[in-house]
Short mmCIF file of C-alpha atoms and ligand atoms in Angstrom, two decimals:
data_model
loop_
_atom_site.label_atom_id
_atom_site.label_comp_id
_atom_site.label_asym_id
_atom_site.label_seq_id
_atom_site.Cartn_x
_atom_site.Cartn_y
_atom_site.Cartn_z
CA MET A 1 125.12 113.31 184.10
CA GLY A 2 122.79 115.48 186.16
CA LYS A 3 123.30 119.20 186.52
CA ASP A 4 122.95 120.44 190.06
CA VAL A 5 123.20 123.41 192.40
CA ILE A 6 125.67 122.81 195.24
CA ILE A 7 125.33 124.95 198.38
CA ALA A 8 128.69 125.98 199.88
CA CYS A 9 128.03 125.44 203.59
CA ASP A 10 130.80 127.75 204.79
CA PHE A 11 129.83 127.71 208.47
CA ALA A 12 132.11 127.78 211.51
CA GLY A 13 130.55 124.77 213.22
CA GLU A 14 128.06 121.92 213.19
CA GLU A 15 125.22 123.68 215.00
CA GLU A 16 125.12 126.58 212.59
CA CYS A 17 125.29 124.26 209.61
CA MET A 18 122.55 121.94 210.83
CA SER A 19 120.15 124.73 211.70
CA PHE A 20 120.71 126.07 208.18
CA LEU A 21 119.96 122.65 206.63
CA ASP A 22 116.86 122.29 208.86
CA LYS A 23 115.25 125.04 206.81
CA PHE A 24 115.08 122.70 203.82
CA THR A 25 112.03 120.60 204.56
CA GLU A 26 111.04 119.73 200.99
CA GLU A 27 114.33 119.26 199.16
CA LYS A 28 117.76 117.78 199.90
CA PRO A 29 120.29 120.10 198.30
CA TYR A 30 123.78 118.94 197.28
CA VAL A 31 126.09 120.29 200.01
CA LYS A 32 129.71 121.45 199.83
CA ILE A 33 131.75 120.99 203.00
CA GLY A 34 134.94 123.04 202.95
CA MET A 35 138.03 123.19 205.12
CA GLU A 36 136.52 125.49 207.75
CA LEU A 37 133.61 123.22 208.62
CA PHE A 38 135.55 119.96 208.20
CA TYR A 39 138.44 121.06 210.41
CA SER A 40 136.13 122.45 213.08
CA ALA A 41 133.50 119.70 213.16
CA GLY A 42 135.56 116.71 211.99
CA PRO A 43 134.59 113.74 209.79
CA GLU A 44 131.44 113.19 211.85
CA ILE A 45 129.82 116.19 210.15
CA VAL A 46 130.13 114.35 206.83
CA ARG A 47 128.38 111.27 208.24
CA GLU A 48 125.64 113.41 209.81
CA ILE A 49 124.85 115.34 206.64
CA LYS A 50 124.99 112.16 204.57
CA LYS A 51 122.58 110.49 207.00
CA ARG A 52 120.12 113.32 206.34
CA GLY A 53 120.12 112.32 202.68
CA HIS A 54 122.26 115.04 201.11
CA LYS A 55 124.92 114.48 198.45
CA ILE A 56 128.30 115.82 199.57
CA PHE A 57 131.14 117.55 197.77
CA LEU A 58 134.08 117.48 200.20
CA ASP A 59 136.22 120.44 199.17
CA LEU A 60 139.55 119.83 200.92
CA LYS A 61 141.82 120.53 197.91
CA LEU A 62 144.52 117.95 198.65
CA HIS A 63 148.12 118.66 197.57
CA ASP A 64 150.94 116.45 198.89
CA ILE A 65 153.25 113.66 197.78
CA PRO A 66 151.42 110.99 195.74
CA ASN A 67 151.51 108.29 198.42
CA THR A 68 150.09 110.56 201.12
CA VAL A 69 147.33 111.77 198.81
CA LYS A 70 146.48 108.19 197.82
CA LYS A 71 146.10 107.07 201.43
CA THR A 72 144.12 110.16 202.37
CA MET A 73 141.76 109.68 199.42
CA ALA A 74 141.03 106.16 200.68
CA VAL A 75 139.92 107.69 203.98
CA LEU A 76 137.68 110.24 202.24
CA SER A 77 136.22 107.54 200.03
CA SER A 78 135.25 105.49 203.08
CA LEU A 79 133.33 108.55 204.34
CA ASP A 80 131.06 107.94 201.36
CA VAL A 81 131.27 111.45 199.90
CA ASP A 82 130.00 111.96 196.35
CA MET A 83 132.72 114.31 195.12
CA CYS A 84 136.13 115.44 196.35
CA ASN A 85 139.07 117.37 194.96
CA LEU A 86 142.80 118.12 194.81
CA HIS A 87 145.17 120.62 193.20
CA ALA A 88 146.16 119.79 189.62
CA SER A 89 149.53 121.45 190.32
CA GLY A 90 150.42 118.38 192.42
CA THR A 91 151.23 116.69 189.04
CA LYS A 92 149.62 113.94 186.98
CA THR A 93 151.33 111.30 189.13
CA MET A 94 149.68 112.68 192.24
CA MET A 95 146.31 112.70 190.48
CA GLU A 96 146.73 109.10 189.32
CA PHE A 97 147.65 107.97 192.83
CA ALA A 98 144.63 109.88 194.17
CA LEU A 99 142.29 107.98 191.86
CA GLU A 100 143.77 104.68 193.00
CA GLY A 101 143.25 105.58 196.65
CA LEU A 102 139.72 106.75 196.02
CA THR A 103 138.58 103.59 194.27
CA ARG A 104 136.77 101.22 196.65
CA PRO A 105 137.26 97.44 196.56
CA ASP A 106 133.98 97.10 194.63
CA GLY A 107 135.26 99.46 191.92
CA THR A 108 133.01 102.42 192.83
CA ARG A 109 134.41 105.79 193.85
CA PRO A 110 133.39 109.41 194.45
CA LEU A 111 133.88 111.88 191.57
CA LEU A 112 137.34 113.43 191.62
CA ILE A 113 137.88 116.92 190.30
CA ALA A 114 140.94 119.15 190.15
CA VAL A 115 141.46 122.77 191.10
CA THR A 116 143.37 124.40 188.22
CA GLN A 117 144.45 127.88 189.28
CA LEU A 118 142.44 129.34 192.15
CA THR A 119 140.20 132.15 190.97
CA SER A 120 141.89 134.31 193.60
CA THR A 121 145.24 134.00 191.77
CA SER A 122 145.91 136.80 189.28
CA GLU A 123 148.11 136.37 186.21
CA GLU A 124 150.51 138.89 187.75
CA ARG A 125 150.89 136.87 190.99
CA MET A 126 151.22 133.62 189.05
CA LYS A 127 154.16 135.16 187.21
CA SER A 128 155.86 136.83 190.16
CA ASP A 129 155.23 134.24 192.88
CA LEU A 130 154.97 130.97 190.97
CA LEU A 131 157.31 131.86 188.08
CA ILE A 132 154.70 130.70 185.54
CA GLU A 133 155.11 132.85 182.44
CA LYS A 134 152.21 131.58 180.29
CA PRO A 135 148.84 133.37 180.14
CA LEU A 136 146.47 132.30 182.94
CA ASP A 137 143.91 130.98 180.48
CA GLU A 138 146.48 128.70 178.86
CA VAL A 139 147.61 127.42 182.26
CA VAL A 140 144.04 126.61 183.31
CA MET A 141 143.40 124.69 180.07
CA HIS A 142 146.71 122.82 180.37
CA TYR A 143 145.97 121.78 183.96
CA ALA A 144 142.50 120.67 182.87
CA LYS A 145 144.05 118.54 180.11
CA CYS A 146 146.50 116.98 182.59
CA ALA A 147 143.60 116.17 184.92
CA ALA A 148 141.68 114.54 182.06
CA GLU A 149 144.76 112.54 181.03
CA ALA A 150 145.20 111.35 184.61
CA GLY A 151 141.63 110.01 184.45
CA LEU A 152 139.91 112.58 186.66
CA ASP A 153 136.27 113.47 186.15
CA GLY A 154 136.56 117.24 185.86
CA VAL A 155 137.79 120.55 187.23
CA VAL A 156 136.75 123.43 189.42
CA CYS A 157 136.87 126.57 187.32
CA SER A 158 135.24 129.92 186.72
CA PRO A 159 131.81 129.58 185.05
CA LEU A 160 133.23 131.79 182.30
CA GLU A 161 135.83 129.09 181.54
CA SER A 162 133.55 126.06 181.42
CA GLY A 163 132.79 126.35 177.69
CA LYS A 164 136.48 126.29 176.79
CA VAL A 165 137.23 123.44 179.21
CA HIS A 166 134.54 121.38 177.46
CA GLU A 167 136.08 122.22 174.08
CA VAL A 168 139.52 121.10 175.25
CA CYS A 169 138.61 118.08 177.42
CA GLY A 170 135.29 116.94 175.99
CA LYS A 171 131.64 117.42 176.84
CA ASN A 172 131.60 114.75 179.53
CA PHE A 173 134.44 116.32 181.51
CA ILE A 174 132.70 117.97 184.46
CA THR A 175 133.00 121.67 185.25
CA VAL A 176 132.18 122.69 188.81
CA THR A 177 131.90 126.45 189.02
CA PRO A 178 131.81 128.82 192.00
CA GLY A 179 131.50 132.57 191.44
CA VAL A 180 127.73 132.61 190.86
CA ARG A 181 125.63 135.62 191.74
CA PHE A 182 122.08 136.83 191.08
CA ALA A 183 121.95 139.71 188.61
CA ASP A 184 120.55 141.97 191.36
CA GLY A 185 122.78 140.62 194.17
CA ASP A 186 126.04 141.53 195.92
CA VAL A 187 129.25 140.33 194.27
CA GLY A 188 131.24 140.33 197.57
CA ASP A 189 134.89 139.32 197.13
CA GLN A 190 134.30 137.30 193.95
CA VAL A 191 135.66 138.84 190.77
CA ARG A 192 134.73 136.73 187.75
CA VAL A 193 131.07 136.11 188.43
CA THR A 194 128.03 135.18 186.44
CA THR A 195 124.35 134.36 187.01
CA PRO A 196 122.83 130.85 187.25
CA GLU A 197 121.15 131.42 183.86
CA LYS A 198 124.41 132.41 182.18
CA ALA A 199 126.31 129.52 183.83
CA LYS A 200 123.73 127.17 182.31
CA GLU A 201 124.15 128.77 178.91
CA ILE A 202 127.97 128.48 178.97
CA GLY A 203 127.72 124.87 180.04
CA SER A 204 128.62 124.51 183.75
CA ASP A 205 127.71 121.07 185.07
CA TYR A 206 127.48 122.08 188.72
CA ILE A 207 127.30 125.57 190.19
CA VAL A 208 128.59 126.15 193.72
CA VAL A 209 126.67 128.90 195.48
CA GLY A 210 127.51 130.11 198.98
CA ARG A 211 126.59 133.50 200.35
CA PRO A 212 123.77 134.32 197.91
CA ILE A 213 121.94 131.41 199.60
CA THR A 214 123.46 131.13 203.10
CA GLN A 215 123.27 134.88 203.84
CA SER A 216 119.86 135.34 202.27
CA GLU A 217 116.84 136.25 204.42
CA ASP A 218 115.06 133.32 202.79
CA PRO A 219 117.69 130.66 201.93
CA VAL A 220 115.14 128.16 200.58
CA ALA A 221 113.72 130.75 198.17
CA ALA A 222 117.26 131.73 197.10
CA TYR A 223 118.15 128.07 196.51
CA ARG A 224 115.00 127.57 194.44
CA ARG A 225 115.83 130.66 192.42
CA CYS A 226 119.24 129.12 191.60
CA VAL A 227 117.64 125.80 190.64
CA LYS A 228 115.09 127.58 188.45
CA GLY A 229 117.77 129.61 186.66
CA PHE A 230 120.32 126.84 186.28
CA ILE A 231 118.34 123.64 185.80
CA ASN A 232 114.72 124.35 184.85
O1 C5P B 1 129.91 132.58 198.94
P1 C5P B 1 130.34 132.19 197.57
O2 C5P B 1 129.20 131.91 196.62
O3 C5P B 1 131.37 133.14 196.98
O4 C5P B 1 131.08 130.76 197.80
C1 C5P B 1 131.84 130.14 196.82
C2 C5P B 1 132.45 128.90 197.39
O5 C5P B 1 133.29 128.29 196.41
C3 C5P B 1 133.34 129.12 198.60
O6 C5P B 1 133.18 127.98 199.43
C4 C5P B 1 134.75 129.16 198.03
O7 C5P B 1 135.70 128.70 198.94
C5 C5P B 1 134.62 128.19 196.85
N1 C5P B 1 135.59 128.41 195.76
C6 C5P B 1 135.69 129.60 195.05
N2 C5P B 1 136.62 129.72 194.04
C7 C5P B 1 137.42 128.69 193.73
C8 C5P B 1 137.32 127.48 194.45
C9 C5P B 1 136.39 127.37 195.47
O8 C5P B 1 134.96 130.54 195.31
N3 C5P B 1 138.28 128.81 192.74
#
């Protein structure tokens, strides 16, 4: 399985996103489309970016009753995305239904990964708001195990957790990790961050990088710096 750098294209609309992608004349980076862009530009944006030759991680984080998730996954699968996701807290049944919906008649399907606990959720909040008493780390590993048992391909987690997820769920279970920053860059609102080099060392399979590339004065150079640190 190939390691890759995924650019989080967190733009408000199609025009902004396309003029950003136009800067990449020599490479076709893996692109993450999140809720903001998908809800503003609609499914057509997925087709457009795919047509340009990019791989797509559609980050819509589904969480609903199993039947609704299954039918929605069938729609996303027909958009020909390469990776999509859901919340592990929707239960193993929901994840199993999602896989069914995602699988095309010819047996192929996009990768399906689960969000464990959002990196914005603190242990304190998890206890007070969600009434989950276990340590956050244990909860993340348990959700990862449930996702693996349901047949999913991997999880979204902090790069600092990817080593442990591989220990618990196996080397082939994919870890997709946001929260990546250059050693000399701004951290912004991310808390548990690490560099592309360190993410490689700990064992992330894909790093998701947004602002360090999108807000850079030279996005192509910033992307190449990520590739150099993480892959080469
Ligand atoms: O700009 P930045 O590099 O922080 O972007 C990280 C991307 O990863 C954003 O699109 C954010 O929504 C997403 N993400 C995250 N933490 C998670 C799940 C997704 O930062 N736990």
